[in-house]
PDB file of C-alpha atoms in Angstrom:
ATOM      1  CA  MET A   1      52.717  56.896 119.832  1.00 90.00           C
ATOM      2  CA  PHE A   2      50.598  58.714 118.470  1.00 96.00           C
ATOM      3  CA  HIS A   3      47.652  60.849 119.985  1.00 97.00           C
ATOM      4  CA  TYR A   4      44.497  61.454 118.035  1.00 98.00           C
ATOM      5  CA  GLN A   5      40.619  63.298 118.905  1.00 97.00           C
ATOM      6  CA  ALA A   6      37.429  61.215 118.200  1.00 98.00           C
ATOM      7  CA  TYR A   7      33.848  61.522 119.067  1.00 98.00           C
ATOM      8  CA  GLY A   8      34.812  63.991 122.263  1.00 96.00           C
ATOM      9  CA  LEU A   9      37.482  61.650 123.463  1.00 98.00           C
ATOM     10  CA  THR A  10      41.302  61.294 122.995  1.00 98.00           C
ATOM     11  CA  ILE A  11      42.765  58.313 121.943  1.00 98.00           C
ATOM     12  CA  GLN A  12      46.715  57.267 122.607  1.00 98.00           C
ATOM     13  CA  SER A  13      47.454  54.392 119.534  1.00 98.00           C
ATOM     14  CA  VAL A  14      50.430  52.585 118.932  1.00 98.00           C
ATOM     15  CA  PHE A  15      48.862  52.336 115.133  1.00 97.00           C
ATOM     16  CA  LEU A  16      49.435  55.061 112.848  1.00 95.00           C
ATOM     17  CA  LEU A  17      45.493  56.090 112.214  1.00 96.00           C
ATOM     18  CA  ASN A  18      45.646  58.922 109.604  1.00 92.00           C
ATOM     19  CA  GLU A  19      41.827  59.668 109.332  1.00 94.00           C
ATOM     20  CA  LEU A  20      41.977  61.041 113.005  1.00 96.00           C
ATOM     21  CA  THR A  21      42.699  64.539 113.784  1.00 94.00           C
ATOM     22  CA  LYS A  22      45.930  64.682 116.439  1.00 95.00           C
ATOM     23  CA  SER A  23      45.174  66.264 119.808  1.00 95.00           C
ATOM     24  CA  LYS A  24      47.958  67.034 122.850  1.00 93.00           C
ATOM     25  CA  ASN A  25      45.401  65.690 125.442  1.00 94.00           C
ATOM     26  CA  THR A  26      45.675  63.244 128.110  1.00 96.00           C
ATOM     27  CA  ALA A  27      44.129  59.980 126.561  1.00 97.00           C
ATOM     28  CA  ASP A  28      41.162  58.405 127.187  1.00 98.00           C
ATOM     29  CA  ILE A  29      41.012  55.668 125.642  1.00 98.00           C
ATOM     30  CA  TYR A  30      44.271  53.377 124.390  1.00 98.00           C
ATOM     31  CA  ILE A  31      45.027  51.028 121.592  1.00 99.00           C
ATOM     32  CA  GLU A  32      47.710  48.919 121.988  1.00 98.00           C
ATOM     33  CA  LYS A  33      49.249  45.921 119.882  1.00 97.00           C
ATOM     34  CA  GLY A  34      49.310  42.645 121.924  1.00 97.00           C
ATOM     35  CA  LYS A  35      48.263  38.785 121.724  1.00 97.00           C
ATOM     36  CA  VAL A  36      44.545  38.011 122.714  1.00 97.00           C
ATOM     37  CA  LYS A  37      43.252  34.796 123.726  1.00 95.00           C
ATOM     38  CA  LEU A  38      39.808  34.603 122.105  1.00 94.00           C
ATOM     39  CA  PRO A  39      36.917  32.899 124.096  1.00 95.00           C
ATOM     40  CA  GLN A  40      33.742  30.979 121.989  1.00 96.00           C
ATOM     41  CA  LEU A  41      32.998  33.008 119.145  1.00 97.00           C
ATOM     42  CA  GLU A  42      29.655  33.608 117.158  1.00 97.00           C
ATOM     43  CA  PRO A  43      29.143  35.031 113.204  1.00 97.00           C
ATOM     44  CA  THR A  44      27.334  37.880 112.580  1.00 96.00           C
ATOM     45  CA  SER A  45      25.868  40.258 110.401  1.00 94.00           C
ATOM     46  CA  ILE A  46      28.441  42.372 109.978  1.00 95.00           C
ATOM     47  CA  ASN A  47      30.452  42.315 106.766  1.00 92.00           C
ATOM     48  CA  ARG A  48      33.522  44.723 105.641  1.00 89.00           C
ATOM     49  CA  GLN A  49      34.982  44.191 102.718  1.00 84.00           C
ATOM     50  CA  GLY A  50      33.774  40.328 102.615  1.00 86.00           C
ATOM     51  CA  LYS A  51      34.781  39.454 105.375  1.00 90.00           C
ATOM     52  CA  GLU A  52      32.258  38.615 107.918  1.00 94.00           C
ATOM     53  CA  ALA A  53      32.837  39.448 111.779  1.00 96.00           C
ATOM     54  CA  HIS A  54      33.086  36.840 114.890  1.00 98.00           C
ATOM     55  CA  PHE A  55      31.949  38.045 118.341  1.00 98.00           C
ATOM     56  CA  GLY A  56      32.383  36.470 121.565  1.00 97.00           C
ATOM     57  CA  GLY A  57      32.466  37.708 125.545  1.00 96.00           C
ATOM     58  CA  ASN A  58      30.159  39.877 126.907  1.00 95.00           C
ATOM     59  CA  THR A  59      29.076  44.228 126.850  1.00 94.00           C
ATOM     60  CA  GLN A  60      32.566  45.050 129.127  1.00 94.00           C
ATOM     61  CA  GLU A  61      35.157  42.340 127.429  1.00 97.00           C
ATOM     62  CA  ALA A  62      34.009  42.846 123.966  1.00 98.00           C
ATOM     63  CA  TYR A  63      36.109  40.404 121.392  1.00 98.00           C
ATOM     64  CA  LEU A  64      35.680  40.873 117.641  1.00 98.00           C
ATOM     65  CA  ARG A  65      37.804  38.411 114.535  1.00 97.00           C
ATOM     66  CA  TRP A  66      38.126  39.683 111.389  1.00 97.00           C
ATOM     67  CA  HIS A  67      39.815  36.732 109.575  1.00 95.00           C
ATOM     68  CA  GLY A  68      42.819  37.346 107.237  1.00 94.00           C
ATOM     69  CA  ILE A  69      42.580  40.421 109.062  1.00 96.00           C
ATOM     70  CA  ALA A  70      42.835  40.781 112.947  1.00 97.00           C
ATOM     71  CA  THR A  71      41.692  39.756 116.203  1.00 98.00           C
ATOM     72  CA  LEU A  72      40.532  42.712 118.281  1.00 98.00           C
ATOM     73  CA  LEU A  73      39.514  43.259 122.179  1.00 98.00           C
ATOM     74  CA  ALA A  74      37.967  46.304 123.170  1.00 98.00           C
ATOM     75  CA  LYS A  75      37.466  46.427 127.202  1.00 98.00           C
ATOM     76  CA  ASN A  76      35.832  48.696 130.433  1.00 97.00           C
ATOM     77  CA  GLY A  77      35.534  51.532 127.856  1.00 98.00           C
ATOM     78  CA  ASP A  78      38.826  52.552 127.679  1.00 98.00           C
ATOM     79  CA  THR A  79      41.295  50.154 125.676  1.00 99.00           C
ATOM     80  CA  ILE A  80      41.459  48.418 122.970  1.00 99.00           C
ATOM     81  CA  ILE A  81      43.842  45.763 122.399  1.00 99.00           C
ATOM     82  CA  VAL A  82      44.999  44.826 118.787  1.00 98.00           C
ATOM     83  CA  ASP A  83      46.486  41.552 117.485  1.00 98.00           C
ATOM     84  CA  PRO A  84      46.862  41.184 113.573  1.00 97.00           C
ATOM     85  CA  ASP A  85      46.920  38.605 111.660  1.00 96.00           C
ATOM     86  CA  SER A  86      50.282  39.152 110.181  1.00 94.00           C
ATOM     87  CA  ASP A  87      52.781  42.371 110.569  1.00 91.00           C
ATOM     88  CA  ASP A  88      52.846  43.098 106.669  1.00 92.00           C
ATOM     89  CA  ILE A  89      48.782  43.680 106.608  1.00 92.00           C
ATOM     90  CA  ASP A  90      48.653  47.705 105.872  1.00 93.00           C
ATOM     91  CA  PRO A  91      48.537  50.300 108.421  1.00 93.00           C
ATOM     92  CA  GLN A  92      45.261  51.798 106.377  1.00 93.00           C
ATOM     93  CA  ARG A  93      43.315  48.952 106.334  1.00 94.00           C
ATOM     94  CA  LEU A  94      44.195  47.457 109.598  1.00 96.00           C
ATOM     95  CA  SER A  95      43.034  51.144 111.081  1.00 96.00           C
ATOM     96  CA  LEU A  96      39.813  50.904 109.139  1.00 95.00           C
ATOM     97  CA  TYR A  97      38.545  47.938 111.395  1.00 96.00           C
ATOM     98  CA  ILE A  98      40.122  49.522 114.453  1.00 98.00           C
ATOM     99  CA  LEU A  99      38.177  52.678 114.309  1.00 97.00           C
ATOM    100  CA  SER A 100      34.910  50.890 112.997  1.00 95.00           C
ATOM    101  CA  GLU A 101      32.978  48.444 115.449  1.00 96.00           C
ATOM    102  CA  ALA A 102      35.842  47.898 117.571  1.00 98.00           C
ATOM    103  CA  LEU A 103      35.641  52.314 118.475  1.00 98.00           C
ATOM    104  CA  GLY A 104      32.409  51.361 118.712  1.00 98.00           C
ATOM    105  CA  LEU A 105      32.095  48.916 121.587  1.00 98.00           C
ATOM    106  CA  ILE A 106      34.638  51.103 123.595  1.00 99.00           C
ATOM    107  CA  LEU A 107      31.936  54.255 122.599  1.00 98.00           C
ATOM    108  CA  TYR A 108      29.010  51.833 123.951  1.00 98.00           C
ATOM    109  CA  GLN A 109      30.608  50.887 126.526  1.00 98.00           C
ATOM    110  CA  ARG A 110      31.116  54.002 127.629  1.00 97.00           C
ATOM    111  CA  GLY A 111      27.167  54.439 127.622  1.00 96.00           C
ATOM    112  CA  LEU A 112      26.556  56.670 124.261  1.00 98.00           C
ATOM    113  CA  PHE A 113      24.137  55.423 121.741  1.00 98.00           C
ATOM    114  CA  LEU A 114      25.559  54.532 118.097  1.00 98.00           C
ATOM    115  CA  LEU A 115      23.281  54.338 114.546  1.00 98.00           C
ATOM    116  CA  HIS A 116      24.614  52.774 111.773  1.00 96.00           C
ATOM    117  CA  ALA A 117      24.459  56.492 109.798  1.00 97.00           C
ATOM    118  CA  SER A 118      26.239  59.365 108.818  1.00 98.00           C
ATOM    119  CA  ALA A 119      25.716  63.120 110.386  1.00 98.00           C
ATOM    120  CA  VAL A 120      26.055  66.460 109.218  1.00 98.00           C
ATOM    121  CA  LYS A 121      26.264  69.368 110.663  1.00 97.00           C
ATOM    122  CA  ILE A 122      24.227  72.445 109.516  1.00 97.00           C
ATOM    123  CA  GLY A 123      23.990  75.829 111.528  1.00 94.00           C
ATOM    124  CA  GLU A 124      24.712  74.808 115.198  1.00 94.00           C
ATOM    125  CA  GLN A 125      22.657  71.324 114.805  1.00 96.00           C
ATOM    126  CA  VAL A 126      23.255  68.147 113.454  1.00 98.00           C
ATOM    127  CA  VAL A 127      21.400  65.833 111.098  1.00 98.00           C
ATOM    128  CA  ILE A 128      21.386  62.123 110.813  1.00 98.00           C
ATOM    129  CA  PHE A 129      21.254  60.404 107.873  1.00 98.00           C
ATOM    130  CA  ALA A 130      20.239  56.407 108.233  1.00 97.00           C
ATOM    131  CA  GLY A 131      19.360  53.907 105.753  1.00 93.00           C
ATOM    132  CA  CYS A 132      20.207  50.036 104.580  1.00 90.00           C
ATOM    133  CA  PRO A 133      23.097  49.543 102.470  1.00 86.00           C
ATOM    134  CA  GLY A 134      22.793  51.291  99.716  1.00 84.00           C
ATOM    135  CA  ALA A 135      20.546  53.814 100.423  1.00 86.00           C
ATOM    136  CA  GLY A 136      22.493  56.972  99.929  1.00 90.00           C
ATOM    137  CA  LYS A 137      23.959  57.689 103.964  1.00 94.00           C
ATOM    138  CA  SER A 138      27.561  58.870 102.983  1.00 94.00           C
ATOM    139  CA  THR A 139      26.158  60.075  99.048  1.00 95.00           C
ATOM    140  CA  THR A 140      24.205  62.048 100.701  1.00 96.00           C
ATOM    141  CA  ALA A 141      26.473  63.486 103.563  1.00 96.00           C
ATOM    142  CA  ALA A 142      28.982  63.840 100.957  1.00 96.00           C
ATOM    143  CA  ALA A 143      26.957  65.560  98.777  1.00 96.00           C
ATOM    144  CA  PHE A 144      26.464  68.378 101.876  1.00 97.00           C
ATOM    145  CA  ALA A 145      30.310  68.185 101.845  1.00 96.00           C
ATOM    146  CA  LYS A 146      30.744  69.498  98.739  1.00 95.00           C
ATOM    147  CA  LEU A 147      28.384  72.670  99.405  1.00 95.00           C
ATOM    148  CA  GLY A 148      30.824  73.359 102.322  1.00 94.00           C
ATOM    149  CA  TYR A 149      28.272  71.602 105.220  1.00 96.00           C
ATOM    150  CA  THR A 150      30.929  69.730 107.669  1.00 97.00           C
ATOM    151  CA  VAL A 151      30.125  66.139 107.676  1.00 98.00           C
ATOM    152  CA  VAL A 152      30.603  64.891 111.509  1.00 98.00           C
ATOM    153  CA  SER A 153      30.397  61.207 110.836  1.00 97.00           C
ATOM    154  CA  ASP A 154      30.229  59.434 108.322  1.00 95.00           C
ATOM    155  CA  ASP A 155      29.120  55.421 109.089  1.00 91.00           C
ATOM    156  CA  MET A 156      28.181  55.645 113.232  1.00 97.00           C
ATOM    157  CA  VAL A 157      27.346  57.909 114.799  1.00 98.00           C
ATOM    158  CA  ALA A 158      27.706  58.413 118.990  1.00 98.00           C
ATOM    159  CA  ILE A 159      24.691  59.762 120.538  1.00 98.00           C
ATOM    160  CA  ASP A 160      24.879  61.573 124.666  1.00 98.00           C
ATOM    161  CA  LEU A 161      21.353  60.981 125.541  1.00 97.00           C
ATOM    162  CA  ASN A 162      22.148  62.143 129.092  1.00 93.00           C
ATOM    163  CA  SER A 163      22.807  65.491 128.291  1.00 85.00           C
ATOM    164  CA  GLY A 164      20.101  67.461 128.709  1.00 82.00           C
ATOM    165  CA  ASP A 165      17.038  68.369 127.004  1.00 84.00           C
ATOM    166  CA  LYS A 166      18.370  67.788 123.415  1.00 92.00           C
ATOM    167  CA  PRO A 167      20.935  64.823 122.486  1.00 98.00           C
ATOM    168  CA  MET A 168      24.109  65.747 121.326  1.00 98.00           C
ATOM    169  CA  VAL A 169      26.000  64.174 118.531  1.00 98.00           C
ATOM    170  CA  TYR A 170      29.953  63.881 119.255  1.00 98.00           C
ATOM    171  CA  PRO A 171      32.393  64.661 116.145  1.00 98.00           C
ATOM    172  CA  ALA A 172      34.163  61.271 114.724  1.00 98.00           C
ATOM    173  CA  PHE A 173      36.638  61.762 112.284  1.00 97.00           C
ATOM    174  CA  PRO A 174      37.000  63.961 108.989  1.00 97.00           C
ATOM    175  CA  GLN A 175      36.396  61.605 106.056  1.00 96.00           C
ATOM    176  CA  ILE A 176      33.759  60.431 103.542  1.00 96.00           C
ATOM    177  CA  LYS A 177      33.839  56.740 101.848  1.00 96.00           C
ATOM    178  CA  ILE A 178      32.447  57.072  98.781  1.00 95.00           C
ATOM    179  CA  TRP A 179      32.179  54.399  95.399  1.00 95.00           C
ATOM    180  CA  PRO A 180      33.658  55.773  92.181  1.00 96.00           C
ATOM    181  CA  PRO A 181      30.596  56.736  90.338  1.00 95.00           C
ATOM    182  CA  THR A 182      29.171  58.840  93.225  1.00 95.00           C
ATOM    183  CA  VAL A 183      32.422  61.000  93.138  1.00 96.00           C
ATOM    184  CA  GLU A 184      31.843  61.073  89.432  1.00 96.00           C
ATOM    185  CA  GLY A 185      28.267  62.119  89.968  1.00 96.00           C
ATOM    186  CA  LEU A 186      28.723  64.537  92.492  1.00 96.00           C
ATOM    187  CA  GLY A 187      31.033  66.249  90.188  1.00 95.00           C
ATOM    188  CA  TYR A 188      34.613  65.772  92.244  1.00 96.00           C
ATOM    189  CA  ASP A 189      37.930  65.223  91.097  1.00 96.00           C
ATOM    190  CA  ILE A 190      38.660  61.616  91.280  1.00 95.00           C
ATOM    191  CA  SER A 191      42.278  62.893  91.214  1.00 95.00           C
ATOM    192  CA  THR A 192      42.316  64.499  94.069  1.00 95.00           C
ATOM    193  CA  LEU A 193      40.406  61.766  96.233  1.00 96.00           C
ATOM    194  CA  PRO A 194      43.092  58.833  98.039  1.00 95.00           C
ATOM    195  CA  THR A 195      42.067  55.212  97.900  1.00 95.00           C
ATOM    196  CA  LEU A 196      40.689  54.317 101.124  1.00 94.00           C
ATOM    197  CA  TYR A 197      43.617  51.799 101.346  1.00 92.00           C
ATOM    198  CA  PRO A 198      46.060  50.526  98.617  1.00 91.00           C
ATOM    199  CA  GLY A 199      43.875  48.346  96.114  1.00 91.00           C
ATOM    200  CA  SER A 200      40.514  49.624  97.164  1.00 93.00           C
ATOM    201  CA  ARG A 201      38.136  51.125  95.076  1.00 94.00           C
ATOM    202  CA  LYS A 202      36.668  53.189  97.431  1.00 95.00           C
ATOM    203  CA  ARG A 203      37.977  56.885  97.381  1.00 96.00           C
ATOM    204  CA  VAL A 204      38.065  59.340 100.740  1.00 96.00           C
ATOM    205  CA  ILE A 205      37.163  62.638 101.025  1.00 96.00           C
ATOM    206  CA  ARG A 206      39.217  64.378 103.949  1.00 95.00           C
ATOM    207  CA  LYS A 207      38.955  67.902 105.540  1.00 91.00           C
ATOM    208  CA  PRO A 208      40.258  68.031 108.347  1.00 92.00           C
ATOM    209  CA  GLU A 209      40.638  71.658 108.806  1.00 91.00           C
ATOM    210  CA  ASN A 210      38.620  73.296 111.706  1.00 91.00           C
ATOM    211  CA  PHE A 211      36.842  70.105 112.125  1.00 96.00           C
ATOM    212  CA  PRO A 212      34.732  70.650 115.493  1.00 96.00           C
ATOM    213  CA  THR A 213      35.603  68.480 118.566  1.00 94.00           C
ATOM    214  CA  GLN A 214      32.384  69.842 120.975  1.00 96.00           C
ATOM    215  CA  PRO A 215      29.036  67.821 120.602  1.00 97.00           C
ATOM    216  CA  PHE A 216      25.953  69.522 118.539  1.00 98.00           C
ATOM    217  CA  PRO A 217      22.324  69.088 119.724  1.00 97.00           C
ATOM    218  CA  LEU A 218      21.124  66.666 117.134  1.00 98.00           C
ATOM    219  CA  ALA A 219      17.891  68.226 115.283  1.00 96.00           C
ATOM    220  CA  HIS A 220      16.371  65.642 113.062  1.00 97.00           C
ATOM    221  CA  ILE A 221      16.729  61.668 112.011  1.00 98.00           C
ATOM    222  CA  PHE A 222      16.095  60.800 108.260  1.00 98.00           C
ATOM    223  CA  PHE A 223      15.547  57.640 106.909  1.00 98.00           C
ATOM    224  CA  LEU A 224      16.329  57.357 103.353  1.00 97.00           C
ATOM    225  CA  GLU A 225      14.447  54.568 101.182  1.00 95.00           C
ATOM    226  CA  ASP A 226      14.028  53.956  97.655  1.00 93.00           C
ATOM    227  CA  GLY A 227      11.313  55.491  95.858  1.00 93.00           C
ATOM    228  CA  ARG A 228       9.943  56.267  92.420  1.00 91.00           C
ATOM    229  CA  ASP A 229       9.538  60.190  93.371  1.00 93.00           C
ATOM    230  CA  PHE A 230      11.025  62.204  96.174  1.00 95.00           C
ATOM    231  CA  LYS A 231       9.085  62.280  99.419  1.00 95.00           C
ATOM    232  CA  VAL A 232       8.705  63.306 102.824  1.00 96.00           C
ATOM    233  CA  THR A 233       6.918  61.487 105.765  1.00 97.00           C
ATOM    234  CA  PRO A 234       6.889  61.750 109.312  1.00 97.00           C
ATOM    235  CA  MET A 235       7.403  59.094 111.508  1.00 97.00           C
ATOM    236  CA  ALA A 236       6.001  58.359 114.887  1.00 94.00           C
ATOM    237  CA  GLY A 237       4.840  55.316 117.325  1.00 94.00           C
ATOM    238  CA  ASN A 238       5.470  51.935 116.147  1.00 95.00           C
ATOM    239  CA  ASP A 239       6.857  52.967 112.900  1.00 95.00           C
ATOM    240  CA  ALA A 240       9.810  55.143 113.968  1.00 96.00           C
ATOM    241  CA  PHE A 241      10.601  52.909 116.563  1.00 96.00           C
ATOM    242  CA  LEU A 242      11.115  49.938 114.526  1.00 96.00           C
ATOM    243  CA  THR A 243      12.986  51.588 111.832  1.00 97.00           C
ATOM    244  CA  LEU A 244      15.243  53.318 114.122  1.00 97.00           C
ATOM    245  CA  ALA A 245      15.703  50.081 116.491  1.00 96.00           C
ATOM    246  CA  ARG A 246      17.398  48.314 113.043  1.00 96.00           C
ATOM    247  CA  PHE A 247      20.399  50.705 113.092  1.00 97.00           C
ATOM    248  CA  PHE A 248      22.229  49.344 115.869  1.00 97.00           C
ATOM    249  CA  PRO A 249      25.650  49.209 114.310  1.00 96.00           C
ATOM    250  CA  LEU A 250      27.300  46.626 116.462  1.00 97.00           C
ATOM    251  CA  PRO A 251      26.778  42.754 116.937  1.00 97.00           C
ATOM    252  CA  SER A 252      23.189  41.815 117.801  1.00 96.00           C
ATOM    253  CA  GLN A 253      24.648  39.495 120.866  1.00 96.00           C
ATOM    254  CA  LEU A 254      24.978  42.492 123.470  1.00 96.00           C
ATOM    255  CA  LEU A 255      21.414  42.840 123.063  1.00 96.00           C
ATOM    256  CA  ALA A 256      20.047  40.335 125.217  1.00 93.00           C
ATOM    257  CA  GLY A 257      17.733  40.876 128.817  1.00 93.00           C
ATOM    258  CA  LYS A 258      18.251  43.990 130.116  1.00 95.00           C
ATOM    259  CA  THR A 259      20.962  45.461 127.604  1.00 95.00           C
ATOM    260  CA  LEU A 260      17.946  44.839 125.327  1.00 96.00           C
ATOM    261  CA  GLU A 261      15.757  46.483 127.609  1.00 96.00           C
ATOM    262  CA  HIS A 262      17.724  49.586 128.013  1.00 96.00           C
ATOM    263  CA  TYR A 263      18.568  50.202 124.330  1.00 97.00           C
ATOM    264  CA  PHE A 264      14.700  49.723 123.624  1.00 97.00           C
ATOM    265  CA  GLN A 265      14.668  52.620 126.375  1.00 97.00           C
ATOM    266  CA  GLN A 266      17.255  54.797 124.829  1.00 97.00           C
ATOM    267  CA  CYS A 267      15.586  54.435 121.643  1.00 97.00           C
ATOM    268  CA  LEU A 268      12.003  55.619 122.600  1.00 97.00           C
ATOM    269  CA  GLN A 269      13.727  58.203 124.559  1.00 96.00           C
ATOM    270  CA  LEU A 270      15.109  59.866 121.042  1.00 97.00           C
ATOM    271  CA  ILE A 271      12.051  59.104 119.111  1.00 96.00           C
ATOM    272  CA  ASN A 272      10.760  61.616 121.992  1.00 95.00           C
ATOM    273  CA  GLN A 273      13.334  64.285 121.524  1.00 95.00           C
ATOM    274  CA  VAL A 274      13.679  64.880 117.887  1.00 96.00           C
ATOM    275  CA  GLU A 275      11.469  64.416 114.647  1.00 95.00           C
ATOM    276  CA  LEU A 276      12.126  61.325 112.891  1.00 97.00           C
ATOM    277  CA  TRP A 277      11.429  61.331 108.622  1.00 98.00           C
ATOM    278  CA  LYS A 278      11.357  59.173 106.059  1.00 97.00           C
ATOM    279  CA  ILE A 279      12.285  60.137 102.638  1.00 97.00           C
ATOM    280  CA  GLU A 280      12.006  58.061  99.895  1.00 96.00           C
ATOM    281  CA  LYS A 281      14.113  58.999  96.705  1.00 94.00           C
ATOM    282  CA  PRO A 282      14.979  58.061  93.456  1.00 93.00           C
ATOM    283  CA  LYS A 283      18.721  56.733  92.895  1.00 91.00           C
ATOM    284  CA  ASP A 284      19.414  60.209  90.894  1.00 92.00           C
ATOM    285  CA  PHE A 285      21.992  62.705  91.513  1.00 93.00           C
ATOM    286  CA  ARG A 286      19.780  65.270  90.770  1.00 92.00           C
ATOM    287  CA  ILE A 287      17.788  64.465  93.319  1.00 94.00           C
ATOM    288  CA  LEU A 288      20.019  65.019  96.169  1.00 95.00           C
ATOM    289  CA  ASN A 289      19.253  69.052  95.770  1.00 94.00           C
ATOM    290  CA  LYS A 290      15.654  68.821  96.283  1.00 95.00           C
ATOM    291  CA  LEU A 291      17.094  66.420  99.558  1.00 96.00           C
ATOM    292  CA  ILE A 292      19.322  69.007 100.649  1.00 96.00           C
ATOM    293  CA  THR A 293      16.961  72.344 100.124  1.00 96.00           C
ATOM    294  CA  TRP A 294      14.553  70.459 101.769  1.00 96.00           C
ATOM    295  CA  VAL A 295      16.493  69.485 104.801  1.00 96.00           C
ATOM    296  CA  GLU A 296      17.901  73.423 104.923  1.00 95.00           C
ATOM    297  CA  GLN A 297      14.242  74.813 105.263  1.00 94.00           C
ATOM    298  CA  LYS A 298      13.297  72.472 107.744  1.00 92.00           C
ATOM    299  CA  ILE A 299      16.338  73.223 109.852  1.00 90.00           C
ATOM    300  CA  GLU A 300      15.385  77.260 109.632  1.00 83.00           C
ATOM    301  CA  THR A 301      12.152  76.568 110.716  1.00 65.00           C
ATOM    302  CA  SER A 302      12.650  74.480 113.279  1.00 58.00           C
ATOM    303  CA  HIS A 303      15.290  77.561 114.697  1.00 50.00           C
ATOM    304  CA  GLN A 304      12.644  79.890 114.277  1.00 49.00           C
ATOM    305  CA  SER A 305      10.113  77.866 116.055  1.00 45.00           C
ATOM    306  CA  ALA A 306      12.812  77.247 118.888  1.00 44.00           C
ATOM    307  CA  GLN A 307      13.575  81.033 118.843  1.00 46.00           C
ATOM    308  CA  ASP A 308       9.731  81.896 119.368  1.00 43.00           C
ATOM    309  CA  VAL A 309       9.183  79.405 122.128  1.00 38.00           C
ATOM    310  CA  TYR A 310      12.274  81.539 123.592  1.00 36.00           C
ATOM    311  CA  LEU A 311      10.948  84.858 123.619  1.00 39.00           C
ATOM    312  CA  LEU A 312       7.544  83.422 124.878  1.00 39.00           C
ATOM    313  CA  GLN A 313       9.037  82.531 127.871  1.00 43.00           C
ATOM    314  CA  GLN A 314      10.982  85.627 128.806  1.00 43.00           C
TER     315      GLN A 314
END
């Protein structure tokens, strides 16, 4: 039995999950091996390694089927049951499916707001980078990591909207997944970076040392888009709402009726609490320095403004 930490929770697992940091705390979530009887399933738009996820069940008892990999049941916000298709499946490959949408379903059941995005800690705040596949979320996060910043989430960001005036972001686990061209473009030594799993072209950056476990306030959300030149535009109103709502990382079948209404309310709350920006940039690694400098200056300006408000209130 293994005990790990992720998203502010302790996970007890029968499976080895090397991506996670170890924990000695009492378990909040249990990952077990068992047989899963499937309900009727529907295809989803979620795709990993060329495999399409199929979904069934409901919010509190959600089933994911990955053909050739495993069936996973996430229930009641505290239990994942994993039914592998084969005992011979590589543990590192299986963990990829456990720690993505299946764990996301548990976080969703626990009331957290989820985004398909990357998150970087700057000072004592967090900024989020979202975008369509290929927009550069992980590349941007890896560029920040190269400069010593902590990437608190690479693929799925969990946000607590019930923590007071500021939304709080829970650190996931210390891993960034990048393709070989990004490794080269950012100046990493590919020989020092392991593959995501045996046979995968993707490499992983792991920095478990001093990885935080406590949540941090969310300062900004940046939506990355391709563009001819580097350009940053503030977002508000319908544009911000519709863009934010696109990046739900779980099966869309979960969002219907009252759950869809609640999700829209959460989106509205978030755009009223943090600043949203659109960043247009060409696919040029040299532009990342400009992007990072702009974000650093924006964080510094926001921090100074908050201090000024605090002093005025005294």
